[in-house]
CSV table of C-alpha atoms in Angstrom, one decimal:
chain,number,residue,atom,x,y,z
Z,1181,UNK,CA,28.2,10.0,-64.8
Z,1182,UNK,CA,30.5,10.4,-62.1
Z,1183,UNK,CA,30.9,7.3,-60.0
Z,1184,UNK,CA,30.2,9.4,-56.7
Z,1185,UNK,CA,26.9,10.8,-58.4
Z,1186,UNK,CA,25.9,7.3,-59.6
Z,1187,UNK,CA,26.4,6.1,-56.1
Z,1188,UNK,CA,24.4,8.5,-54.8
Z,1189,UNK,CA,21.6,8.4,-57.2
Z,1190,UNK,CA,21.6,4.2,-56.4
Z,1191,UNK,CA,21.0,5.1,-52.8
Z,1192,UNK,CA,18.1,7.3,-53.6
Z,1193,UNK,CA,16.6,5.2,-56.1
Z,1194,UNK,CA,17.0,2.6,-53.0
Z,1195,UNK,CA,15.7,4.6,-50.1
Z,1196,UNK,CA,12.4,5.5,-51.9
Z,1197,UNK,CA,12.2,1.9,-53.3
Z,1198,UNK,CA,12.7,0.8,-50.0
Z,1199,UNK,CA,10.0,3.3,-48.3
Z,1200,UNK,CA,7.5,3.0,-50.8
Z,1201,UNK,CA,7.7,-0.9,-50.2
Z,1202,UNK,CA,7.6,-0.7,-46.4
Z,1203,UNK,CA,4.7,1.6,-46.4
Z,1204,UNK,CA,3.1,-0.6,-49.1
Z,1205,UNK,CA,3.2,-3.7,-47.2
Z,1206,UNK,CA,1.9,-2.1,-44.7
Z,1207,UNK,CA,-0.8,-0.5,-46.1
Z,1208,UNK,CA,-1.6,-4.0,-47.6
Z,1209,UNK,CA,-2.2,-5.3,-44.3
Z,1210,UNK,CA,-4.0,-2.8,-42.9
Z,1211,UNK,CA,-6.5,-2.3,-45.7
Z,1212,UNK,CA,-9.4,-3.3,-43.4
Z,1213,UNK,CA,-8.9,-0.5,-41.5
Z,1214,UNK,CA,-8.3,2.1,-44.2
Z,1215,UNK,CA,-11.6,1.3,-45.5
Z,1216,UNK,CA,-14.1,4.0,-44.6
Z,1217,UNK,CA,-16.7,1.5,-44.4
Z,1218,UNK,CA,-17.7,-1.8,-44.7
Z,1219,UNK,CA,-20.1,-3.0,-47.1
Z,1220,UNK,CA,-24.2,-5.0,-47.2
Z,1221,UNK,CA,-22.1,-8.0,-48.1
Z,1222,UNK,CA,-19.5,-8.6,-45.1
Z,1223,UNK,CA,-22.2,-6.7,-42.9
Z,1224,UNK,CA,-24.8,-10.2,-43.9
Z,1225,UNK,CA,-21.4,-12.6,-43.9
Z,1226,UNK,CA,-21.4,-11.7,-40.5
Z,1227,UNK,CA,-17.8,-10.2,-40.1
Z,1228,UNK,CA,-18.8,-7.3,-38.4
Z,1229,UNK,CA,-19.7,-8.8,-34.8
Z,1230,UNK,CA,-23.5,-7.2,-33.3
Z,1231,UNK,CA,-22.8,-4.4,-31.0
Z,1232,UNK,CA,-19.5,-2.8,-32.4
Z,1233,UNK,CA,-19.5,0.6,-34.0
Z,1234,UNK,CA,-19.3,0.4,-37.8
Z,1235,UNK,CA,-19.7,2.4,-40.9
Z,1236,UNK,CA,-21.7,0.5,-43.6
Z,1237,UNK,CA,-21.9,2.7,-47.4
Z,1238,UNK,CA,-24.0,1.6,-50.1
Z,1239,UNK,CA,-26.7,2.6,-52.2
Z,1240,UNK,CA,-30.3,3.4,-50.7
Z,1241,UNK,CA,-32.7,0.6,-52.3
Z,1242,UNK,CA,-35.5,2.6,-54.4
Z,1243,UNK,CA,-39.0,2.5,-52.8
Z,1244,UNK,CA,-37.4,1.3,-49.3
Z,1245,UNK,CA,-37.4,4.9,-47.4
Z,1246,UNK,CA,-40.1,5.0,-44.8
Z,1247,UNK,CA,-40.4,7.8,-42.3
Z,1248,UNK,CA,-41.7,7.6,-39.2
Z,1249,UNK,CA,-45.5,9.8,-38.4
Z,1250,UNK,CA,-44.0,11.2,-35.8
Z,1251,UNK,CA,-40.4,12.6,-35.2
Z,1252,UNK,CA,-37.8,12.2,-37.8
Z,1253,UNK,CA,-36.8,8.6,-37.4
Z,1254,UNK,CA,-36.4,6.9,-40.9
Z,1255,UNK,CA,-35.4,3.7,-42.2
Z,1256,UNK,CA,-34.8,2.4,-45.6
Z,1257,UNK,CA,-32.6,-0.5,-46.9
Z,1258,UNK,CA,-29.1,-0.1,-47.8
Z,1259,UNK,CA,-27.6,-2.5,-51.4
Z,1260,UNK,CA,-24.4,-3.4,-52.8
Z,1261,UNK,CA,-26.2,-5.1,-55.4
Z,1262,UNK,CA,-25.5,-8.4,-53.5
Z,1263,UNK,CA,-27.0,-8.3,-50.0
Z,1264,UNK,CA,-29.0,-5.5,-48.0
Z,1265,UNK,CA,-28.8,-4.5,-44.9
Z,1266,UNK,CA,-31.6,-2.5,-43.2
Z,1267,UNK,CA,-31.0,0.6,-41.6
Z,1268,UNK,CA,-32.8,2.7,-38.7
Z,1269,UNK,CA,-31.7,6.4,-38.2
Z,1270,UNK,CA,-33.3,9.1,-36.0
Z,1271,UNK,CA,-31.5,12.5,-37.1
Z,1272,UNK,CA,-31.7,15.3,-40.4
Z,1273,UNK,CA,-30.6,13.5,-43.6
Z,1274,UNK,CA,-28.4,15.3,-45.8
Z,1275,UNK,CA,-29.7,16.9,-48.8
Z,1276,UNK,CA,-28.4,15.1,-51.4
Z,1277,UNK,CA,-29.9,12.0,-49.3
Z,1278,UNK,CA,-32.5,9.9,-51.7
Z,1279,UNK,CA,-33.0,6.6,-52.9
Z,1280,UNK,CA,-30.4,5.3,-55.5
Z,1281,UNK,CA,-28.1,7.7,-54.0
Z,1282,UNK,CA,-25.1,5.9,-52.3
Z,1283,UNK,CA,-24.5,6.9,-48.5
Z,1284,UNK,CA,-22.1,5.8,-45.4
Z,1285,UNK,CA,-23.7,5.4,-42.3
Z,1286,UNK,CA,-22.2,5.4,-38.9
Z,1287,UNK,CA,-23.8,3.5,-36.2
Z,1288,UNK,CA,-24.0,-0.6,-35.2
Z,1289,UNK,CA,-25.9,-3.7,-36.3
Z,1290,UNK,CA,-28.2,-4.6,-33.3
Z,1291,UNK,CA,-28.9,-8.3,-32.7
Z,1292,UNK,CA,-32.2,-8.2,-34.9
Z,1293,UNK,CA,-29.9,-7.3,-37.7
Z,1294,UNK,CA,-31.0,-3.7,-38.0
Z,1295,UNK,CA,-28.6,-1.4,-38.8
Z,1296,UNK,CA,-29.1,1.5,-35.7
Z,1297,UNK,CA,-27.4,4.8,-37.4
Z,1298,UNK,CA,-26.1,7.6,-35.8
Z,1299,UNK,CA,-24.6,9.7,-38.7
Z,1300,UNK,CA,-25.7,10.1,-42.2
Z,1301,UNK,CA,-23.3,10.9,-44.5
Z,1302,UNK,CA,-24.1,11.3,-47.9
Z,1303,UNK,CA,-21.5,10.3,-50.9
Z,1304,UNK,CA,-21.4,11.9,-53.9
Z,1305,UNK,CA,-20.2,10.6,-57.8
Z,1306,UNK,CA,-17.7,11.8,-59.6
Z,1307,UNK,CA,-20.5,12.7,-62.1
Z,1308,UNK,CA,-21.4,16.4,-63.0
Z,1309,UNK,CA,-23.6,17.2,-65.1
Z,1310,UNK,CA,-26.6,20.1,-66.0
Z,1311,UNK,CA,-30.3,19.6,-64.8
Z,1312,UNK,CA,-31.3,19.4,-68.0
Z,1313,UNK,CA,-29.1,16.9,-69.7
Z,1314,UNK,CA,-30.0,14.8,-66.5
Z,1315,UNK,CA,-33.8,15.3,-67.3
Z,1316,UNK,CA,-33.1,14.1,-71.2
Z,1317,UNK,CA,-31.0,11.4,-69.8
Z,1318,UNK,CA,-34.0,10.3,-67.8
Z,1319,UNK,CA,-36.4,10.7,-70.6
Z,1320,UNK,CA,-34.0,8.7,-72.7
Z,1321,UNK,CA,-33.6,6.4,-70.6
Z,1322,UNK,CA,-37.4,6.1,-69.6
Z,1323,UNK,CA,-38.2,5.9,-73.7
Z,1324,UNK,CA,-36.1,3.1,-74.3
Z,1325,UNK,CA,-37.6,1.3,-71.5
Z,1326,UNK,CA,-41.0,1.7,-73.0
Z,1327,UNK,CA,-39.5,0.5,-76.2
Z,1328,UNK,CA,-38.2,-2.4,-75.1
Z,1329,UNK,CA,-41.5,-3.5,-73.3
Z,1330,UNK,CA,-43.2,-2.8,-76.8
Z,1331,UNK,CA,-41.1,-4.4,-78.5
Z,1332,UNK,CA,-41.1,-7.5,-76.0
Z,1333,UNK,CA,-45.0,-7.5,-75.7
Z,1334,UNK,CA,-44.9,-7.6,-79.7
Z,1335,UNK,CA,-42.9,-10.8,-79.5
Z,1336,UNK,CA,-44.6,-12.7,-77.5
Z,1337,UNK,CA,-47.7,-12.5,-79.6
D,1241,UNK,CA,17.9,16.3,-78.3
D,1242,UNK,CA,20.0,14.7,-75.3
D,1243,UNK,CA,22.9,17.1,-76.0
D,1244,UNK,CA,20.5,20.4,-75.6
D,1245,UNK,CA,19.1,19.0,-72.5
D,1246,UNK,CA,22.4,18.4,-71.0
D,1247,UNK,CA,23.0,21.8,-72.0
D,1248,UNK,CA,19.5,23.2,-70.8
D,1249,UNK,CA,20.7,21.5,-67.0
D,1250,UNK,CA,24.1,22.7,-66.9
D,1251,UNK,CA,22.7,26.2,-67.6
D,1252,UNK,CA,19.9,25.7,-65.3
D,1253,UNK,CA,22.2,25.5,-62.4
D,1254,UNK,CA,23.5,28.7,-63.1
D,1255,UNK,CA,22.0,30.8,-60.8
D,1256,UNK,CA,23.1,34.5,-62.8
D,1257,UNK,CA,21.5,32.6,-66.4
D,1258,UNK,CA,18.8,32.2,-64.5
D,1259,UNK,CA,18.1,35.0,-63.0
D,1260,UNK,CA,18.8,36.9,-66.4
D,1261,UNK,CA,16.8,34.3,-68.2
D,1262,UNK,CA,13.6,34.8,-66.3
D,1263,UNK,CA,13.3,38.0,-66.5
D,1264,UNK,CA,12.3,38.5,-70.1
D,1265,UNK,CA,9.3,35.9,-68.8
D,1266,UNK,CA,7.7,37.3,-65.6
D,1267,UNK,CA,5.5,39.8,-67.5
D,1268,UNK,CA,4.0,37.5,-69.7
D,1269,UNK,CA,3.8,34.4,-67.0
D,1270,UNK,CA,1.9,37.0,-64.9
D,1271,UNK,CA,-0.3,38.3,-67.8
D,1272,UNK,CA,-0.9,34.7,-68.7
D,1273,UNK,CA,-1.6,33.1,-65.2
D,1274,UNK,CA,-4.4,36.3,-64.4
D,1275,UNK,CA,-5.7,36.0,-67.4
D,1276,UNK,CA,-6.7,33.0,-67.3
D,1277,UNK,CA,-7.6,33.0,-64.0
D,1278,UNK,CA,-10.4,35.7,-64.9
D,1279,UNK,CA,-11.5,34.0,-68.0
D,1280,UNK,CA,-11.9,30.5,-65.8
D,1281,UNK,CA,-13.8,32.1,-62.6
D,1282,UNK,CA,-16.0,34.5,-65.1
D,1283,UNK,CA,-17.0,30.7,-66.6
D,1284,UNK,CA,-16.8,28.7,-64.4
D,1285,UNK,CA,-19.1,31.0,-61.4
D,1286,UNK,CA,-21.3,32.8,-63.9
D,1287,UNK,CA,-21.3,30.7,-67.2
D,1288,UNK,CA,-21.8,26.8,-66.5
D,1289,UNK,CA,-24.7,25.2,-65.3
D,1290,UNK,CA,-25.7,24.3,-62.1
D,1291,UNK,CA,-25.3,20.8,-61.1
D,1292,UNK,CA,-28.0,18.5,-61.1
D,1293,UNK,CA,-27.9,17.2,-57.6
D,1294,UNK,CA,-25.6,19.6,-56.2
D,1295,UNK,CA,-26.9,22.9,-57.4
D,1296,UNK,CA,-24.1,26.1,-57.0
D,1297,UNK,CA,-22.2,24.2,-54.7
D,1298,UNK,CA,-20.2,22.6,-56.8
D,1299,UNK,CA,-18.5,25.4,-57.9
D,1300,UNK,CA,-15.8,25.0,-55.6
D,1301,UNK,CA,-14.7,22.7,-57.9
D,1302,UNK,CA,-13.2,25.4,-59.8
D,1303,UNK,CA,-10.6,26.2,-57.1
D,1304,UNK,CA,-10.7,22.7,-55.3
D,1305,UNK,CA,-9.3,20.5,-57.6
D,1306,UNK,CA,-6.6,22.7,-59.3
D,1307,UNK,CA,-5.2,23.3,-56.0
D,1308,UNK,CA,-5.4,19.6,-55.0
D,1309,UNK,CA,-3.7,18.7,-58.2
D,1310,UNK,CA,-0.8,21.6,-58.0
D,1311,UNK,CA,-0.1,20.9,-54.1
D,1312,UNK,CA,1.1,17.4,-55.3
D,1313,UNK,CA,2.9,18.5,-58.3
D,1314,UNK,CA,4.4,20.9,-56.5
D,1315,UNK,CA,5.5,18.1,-53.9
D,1316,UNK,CA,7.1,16.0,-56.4
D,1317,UNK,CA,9.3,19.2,-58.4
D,1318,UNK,CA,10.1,19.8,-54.4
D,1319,UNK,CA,11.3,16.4,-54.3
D,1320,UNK,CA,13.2,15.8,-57.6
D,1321,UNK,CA,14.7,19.1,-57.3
D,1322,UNK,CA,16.1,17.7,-53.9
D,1323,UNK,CA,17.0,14.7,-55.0
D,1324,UNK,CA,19.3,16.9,-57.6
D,1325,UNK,CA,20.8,18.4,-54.9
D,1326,UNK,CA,21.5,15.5,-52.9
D,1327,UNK,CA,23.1,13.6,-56.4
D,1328,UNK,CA,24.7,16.9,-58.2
D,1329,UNK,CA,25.4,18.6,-55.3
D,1330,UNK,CA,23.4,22.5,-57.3
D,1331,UNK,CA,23.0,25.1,-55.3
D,1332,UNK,CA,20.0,26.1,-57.4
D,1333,UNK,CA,18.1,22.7,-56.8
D,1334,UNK,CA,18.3,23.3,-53.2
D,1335,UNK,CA,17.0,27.5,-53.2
D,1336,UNK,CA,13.9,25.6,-55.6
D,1337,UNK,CA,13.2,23.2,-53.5
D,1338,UNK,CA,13.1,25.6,-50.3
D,1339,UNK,CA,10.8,28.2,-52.7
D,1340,UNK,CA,8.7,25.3,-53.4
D,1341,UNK,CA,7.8,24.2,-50.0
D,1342,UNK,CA,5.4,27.1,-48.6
D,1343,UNK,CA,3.6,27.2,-52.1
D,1344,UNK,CA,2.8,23.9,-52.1
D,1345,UNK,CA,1.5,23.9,-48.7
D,1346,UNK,CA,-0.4,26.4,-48.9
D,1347,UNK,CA,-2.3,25.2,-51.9
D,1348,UNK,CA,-2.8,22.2,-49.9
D,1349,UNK,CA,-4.3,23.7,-47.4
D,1350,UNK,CA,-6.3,25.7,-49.9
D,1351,UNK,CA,-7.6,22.1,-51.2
D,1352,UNK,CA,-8.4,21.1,-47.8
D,1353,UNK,CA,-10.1,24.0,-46.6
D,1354,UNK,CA,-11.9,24.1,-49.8
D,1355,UNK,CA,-13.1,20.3,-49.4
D,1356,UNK,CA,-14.6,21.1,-46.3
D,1357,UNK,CA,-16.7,23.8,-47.0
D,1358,UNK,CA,-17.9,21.7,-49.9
D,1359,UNK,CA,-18.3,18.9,-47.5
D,1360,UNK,CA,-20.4,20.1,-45.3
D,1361,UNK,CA,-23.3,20.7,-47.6
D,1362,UNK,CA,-22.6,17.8,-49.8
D,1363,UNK,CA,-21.6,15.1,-47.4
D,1364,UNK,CA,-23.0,16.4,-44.3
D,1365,UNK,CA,-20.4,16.7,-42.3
D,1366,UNK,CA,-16.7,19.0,-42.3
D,1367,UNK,CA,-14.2,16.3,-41.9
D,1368,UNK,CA,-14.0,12.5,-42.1
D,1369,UNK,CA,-11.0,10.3,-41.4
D,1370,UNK,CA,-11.6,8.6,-45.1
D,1371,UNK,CA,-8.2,7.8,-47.2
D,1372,UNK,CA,-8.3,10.2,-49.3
D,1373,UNK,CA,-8.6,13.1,-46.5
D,1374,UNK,CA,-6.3,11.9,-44.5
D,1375,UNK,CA,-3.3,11.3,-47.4
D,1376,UNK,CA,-3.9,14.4,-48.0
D,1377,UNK,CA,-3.6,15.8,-44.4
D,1378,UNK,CA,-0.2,13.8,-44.4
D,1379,UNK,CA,0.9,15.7,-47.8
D,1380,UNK,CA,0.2,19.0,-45.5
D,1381,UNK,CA,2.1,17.7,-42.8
D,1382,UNK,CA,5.0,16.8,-45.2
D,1383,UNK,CA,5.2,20.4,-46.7
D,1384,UNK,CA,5.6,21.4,-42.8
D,1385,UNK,CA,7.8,18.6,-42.1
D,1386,UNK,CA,10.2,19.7,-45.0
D,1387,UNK,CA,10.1,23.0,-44.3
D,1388,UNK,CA,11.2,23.2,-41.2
D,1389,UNK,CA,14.1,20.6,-41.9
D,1390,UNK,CA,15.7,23.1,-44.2
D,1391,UNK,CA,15.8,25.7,-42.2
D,1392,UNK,CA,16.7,23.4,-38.4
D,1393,UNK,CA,20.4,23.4,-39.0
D,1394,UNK,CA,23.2,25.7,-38.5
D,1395,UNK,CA,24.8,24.9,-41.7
D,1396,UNK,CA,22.6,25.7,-44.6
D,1397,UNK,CA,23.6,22.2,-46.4
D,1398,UNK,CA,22.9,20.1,-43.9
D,1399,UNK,CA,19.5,21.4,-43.8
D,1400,UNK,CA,18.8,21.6,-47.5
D,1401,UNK,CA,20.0,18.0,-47.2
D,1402,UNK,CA,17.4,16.8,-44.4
D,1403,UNK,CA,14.8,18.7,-46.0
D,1404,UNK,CA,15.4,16.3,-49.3
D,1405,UNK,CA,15.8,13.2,-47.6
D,1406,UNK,CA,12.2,13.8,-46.1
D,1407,UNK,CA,10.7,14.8,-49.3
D,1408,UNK,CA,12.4,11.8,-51.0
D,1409,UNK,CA,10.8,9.7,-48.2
D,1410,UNK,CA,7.2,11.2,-48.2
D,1411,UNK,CA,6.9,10.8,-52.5
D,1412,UNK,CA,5.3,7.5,-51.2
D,1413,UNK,CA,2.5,9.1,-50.3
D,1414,UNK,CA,1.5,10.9,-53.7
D,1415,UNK,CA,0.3,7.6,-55.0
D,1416,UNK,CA,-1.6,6.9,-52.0
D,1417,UNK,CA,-3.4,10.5,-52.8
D,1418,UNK,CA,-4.1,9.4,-56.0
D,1419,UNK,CA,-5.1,6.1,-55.7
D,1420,UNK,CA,-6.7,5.8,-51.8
D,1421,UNK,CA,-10.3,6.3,-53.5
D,1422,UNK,CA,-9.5,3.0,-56.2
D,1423,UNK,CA,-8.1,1.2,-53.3
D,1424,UNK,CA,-10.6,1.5,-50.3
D,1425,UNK,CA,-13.9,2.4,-50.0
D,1426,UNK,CA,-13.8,6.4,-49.1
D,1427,UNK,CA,-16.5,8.8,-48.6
D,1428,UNK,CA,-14.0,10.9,-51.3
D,1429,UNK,CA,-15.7,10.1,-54.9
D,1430,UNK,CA,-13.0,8.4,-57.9
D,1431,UNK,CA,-11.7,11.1,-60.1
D,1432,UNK,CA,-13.4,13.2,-61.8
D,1433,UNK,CA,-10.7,14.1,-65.0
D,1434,UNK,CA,-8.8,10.7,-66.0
D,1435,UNK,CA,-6.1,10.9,-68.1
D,1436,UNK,CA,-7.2,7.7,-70.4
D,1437,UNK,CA,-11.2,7.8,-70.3
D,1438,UNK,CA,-13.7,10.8,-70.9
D,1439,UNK,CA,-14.0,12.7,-68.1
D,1440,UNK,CA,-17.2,12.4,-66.4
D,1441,UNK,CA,-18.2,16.1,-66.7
D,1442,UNK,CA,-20.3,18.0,-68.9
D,1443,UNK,CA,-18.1,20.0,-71.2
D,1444,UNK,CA,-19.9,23.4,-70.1
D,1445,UNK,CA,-18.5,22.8,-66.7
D,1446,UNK,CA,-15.4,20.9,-67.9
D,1447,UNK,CA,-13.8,23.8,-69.8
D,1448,UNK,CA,-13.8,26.0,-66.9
D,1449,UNK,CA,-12.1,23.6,-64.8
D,1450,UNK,CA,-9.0,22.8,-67.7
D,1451,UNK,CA,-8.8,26.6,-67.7
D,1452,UNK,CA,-8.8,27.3,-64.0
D,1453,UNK,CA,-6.3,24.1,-63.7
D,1454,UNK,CA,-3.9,25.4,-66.7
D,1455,UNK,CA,-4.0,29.4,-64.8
D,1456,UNK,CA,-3.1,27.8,-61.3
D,1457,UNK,CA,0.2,25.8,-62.8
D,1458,UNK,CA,1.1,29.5,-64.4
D,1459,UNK,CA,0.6,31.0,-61.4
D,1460,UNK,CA,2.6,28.4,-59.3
D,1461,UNK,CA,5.4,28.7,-62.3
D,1462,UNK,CA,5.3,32.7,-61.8
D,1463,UNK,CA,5.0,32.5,-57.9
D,1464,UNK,CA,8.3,30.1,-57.8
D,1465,UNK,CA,10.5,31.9,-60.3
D,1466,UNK,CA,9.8,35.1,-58.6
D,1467,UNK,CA,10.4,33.7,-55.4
D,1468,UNK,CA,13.8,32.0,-57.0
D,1469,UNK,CA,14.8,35.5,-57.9
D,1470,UNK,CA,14.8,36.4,-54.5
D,1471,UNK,CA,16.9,33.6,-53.2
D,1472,UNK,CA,19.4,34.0,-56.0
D,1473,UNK,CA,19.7,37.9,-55.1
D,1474,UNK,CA,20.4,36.9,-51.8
D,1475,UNK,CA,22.7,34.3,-51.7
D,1476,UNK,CA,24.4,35.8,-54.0
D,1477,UNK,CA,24.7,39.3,-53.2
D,1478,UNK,CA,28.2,39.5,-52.9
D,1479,UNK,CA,29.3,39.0,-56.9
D,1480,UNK,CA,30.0,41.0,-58.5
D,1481,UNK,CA,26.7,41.3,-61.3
D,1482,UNK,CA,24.2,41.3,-58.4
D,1483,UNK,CA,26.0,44.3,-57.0
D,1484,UNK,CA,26.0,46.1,-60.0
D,1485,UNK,CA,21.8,45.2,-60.4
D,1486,UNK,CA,21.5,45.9,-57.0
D,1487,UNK,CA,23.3,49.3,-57.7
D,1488,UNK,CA,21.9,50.5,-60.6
């Protein structure tokens, strides 16, 4: 290669080395930021101080959605499989909002510990699939649990 | 191997082999790239199933993630065909680049358009300042960025050359696209198609989306050769064989 080109091929490979670097560092230390939201577990480690707006994500705990009688006020608990961290929101859920389904809330933790929402946002997976093969999953998934209890009520007699 | 590659680049700067080369191609790129493009929409809007939790919705897959994936593509040809021009000095790297620039930002701004409307329903809201939004945003603003470097200067190699420099600077950012949902906690889910695991798709809704991907690359490859063609005639127009094309 011609030494000219070569030099001038060094001082690319060096200037996006360089950038790519700089910008990495500095994404490093910024990373608490960049996160969207925070999760149960540094919400019940108490790094997110009572009072300042936060977003918390996690998955809603089965069996833990209660709606108000009146008005549209709803809480249900929010997991990261570690810690949960209960959450109040007055608003109109998303549609794909239900329990198991993992969610980012916007709002702050008052000092009882309640999580006081004022958005809703609801995330999806990155799994697609047909109603129906979701329905055999299920029923798959339901048989072998019924086959395990058989199999572990058999056992213990 | 080597030797016919060195060959293959030495003829690619040629901006008359070119130009003669590509046009045996355009008829079948453009046959190709709307073929497929009708085949992939007919399947992917009519043919595959509904999703389970999203219902029809999801359907904007089929135009959301090809685009996505082409804008950055398209970003990093834009910047290896500048960094070409800054090493090698070819005219030709520098016209590609410039022809590159609007496509890919406008298939950006396809992808982010598209995200929103599927937001709305899905997350419940248009826009959110997650990672993955906002890298993309940036790649937008890049595309604008570059485009208007190469056109700010009186000389037209200065400004081929500032245009470069910034794409060289913003390929940082293609890995943050890619990786922004592995590394922080986004409202954007993880990838759907991975290049080293199954995808996570059912294969009725999967095919569709290879299809829709592979027409939208064709299409980019027609749009920029086309578009090439155009800059070659012009630069160019006082030679003598682009007279004698533009003559006969």
């Amino acid at each position: 290669m011609h030494p000219q080109r070569k030099k001038r091929l060094h001082l690319i490979l060096f200037l996006v080395l360089a950038v790519a670097s700089a910008v990495g560092l500095a994404m490093y230390s910024l990373s608490q930021n960049i996160n969207l939201f925070q999760t149960p577990t540094q919400i019940a480690n108490g790094e997110v101080p009572p009072g300042r707006t936060i977003r918390a994500g996690g998955l809603v705990v089965e069996g833990s959605v209660e709606r108000d009688q009146q008005g549209l006020g709803v809480t249900f608990r929010v997991t990261d499989g570690q810690s949960e961290v209960p959450v109040f929101y007055d608003g109109i859920l998303p549609d794909l909002f239900r329990e198991g389904q993992g969610i980012v809330a916007l709002g702050e933790v008052n000092t009882e510990g309640l999580f006081v929402a004022s958005e809703v946002l609801a995330k999806h997976d990155e799994n697609y699939m047909p109603p129906e093969v979701q329905a055999a999953l299920e029923q798959a998934h339901q048989d072998g649990k019924a086959q395990m209890e058989a199999a572990a009520k058999e056992a213990s007699y | 191997m080597w030797q016919w590659l060195v060959r293959l680049y030495h003829r690619l700067g040629s901006p008359k082999w070119f130009y003669e080369m590509t046009e045996r191609w355009i008829f079948w790129l453009a046959l190709a790239a709307g073929g497929s493009a009708i085949v992939g929409l007919v399947l992917g809007l009519l043919y595959a199933p509904a999703d389970y939790q999203q219902g029809d919705s999801f359907r904007i897959i089929y135009i959301h993630v090809p685009a996505a994936l082409l804008a950055q593509s398209a970003y990093m040809m834009m910047a290896v065909a500048g960094a070409v021009y800054l090493i090698w000095r070819m005219k030709m790297a520098a016209w590609v680049a410039k022809v590159i620039a609007p496509v890919g930002a406008a298939f950006c701004l396809i992808a982010l358009l598209t995200g929103a409307i599927w937001g709305k329903p899905t997350w419940g809201t248009w826009w959110v300042w997650d990672a993955r939004l906002t890298s993309m945003l940036m790649l937008l603003f890049l595309y604008f960025g570059v485009m208007a470097l190469q056109q700010a200067m009186e000389s037209e190699e200065a400004s081929y050359k500032a245009g470069a420099i910034l794409a060289l600077v913003g390929l940082v950012n293609i890995p943050i696209i890619k990786y922004s949902v592995e590394w922080w906690n986004t409202l954007h889910q993880p990838a759907t198609l991975k290049l080293t695991e199954k995808p996570s798709m059912h294969p009725d809704m999967l095919w569709p989306l290879l299809i829709m991907i592979v027409s939208t690359y064709l299409f980019f490859a027609l749009v920029v050769i086309l578009r090439t063609r155009n800059e070659i005639l012009w630069h160019e127009r006082k030679r003598q064989w682009v007279r004698k094309i533009l003559e006969s």
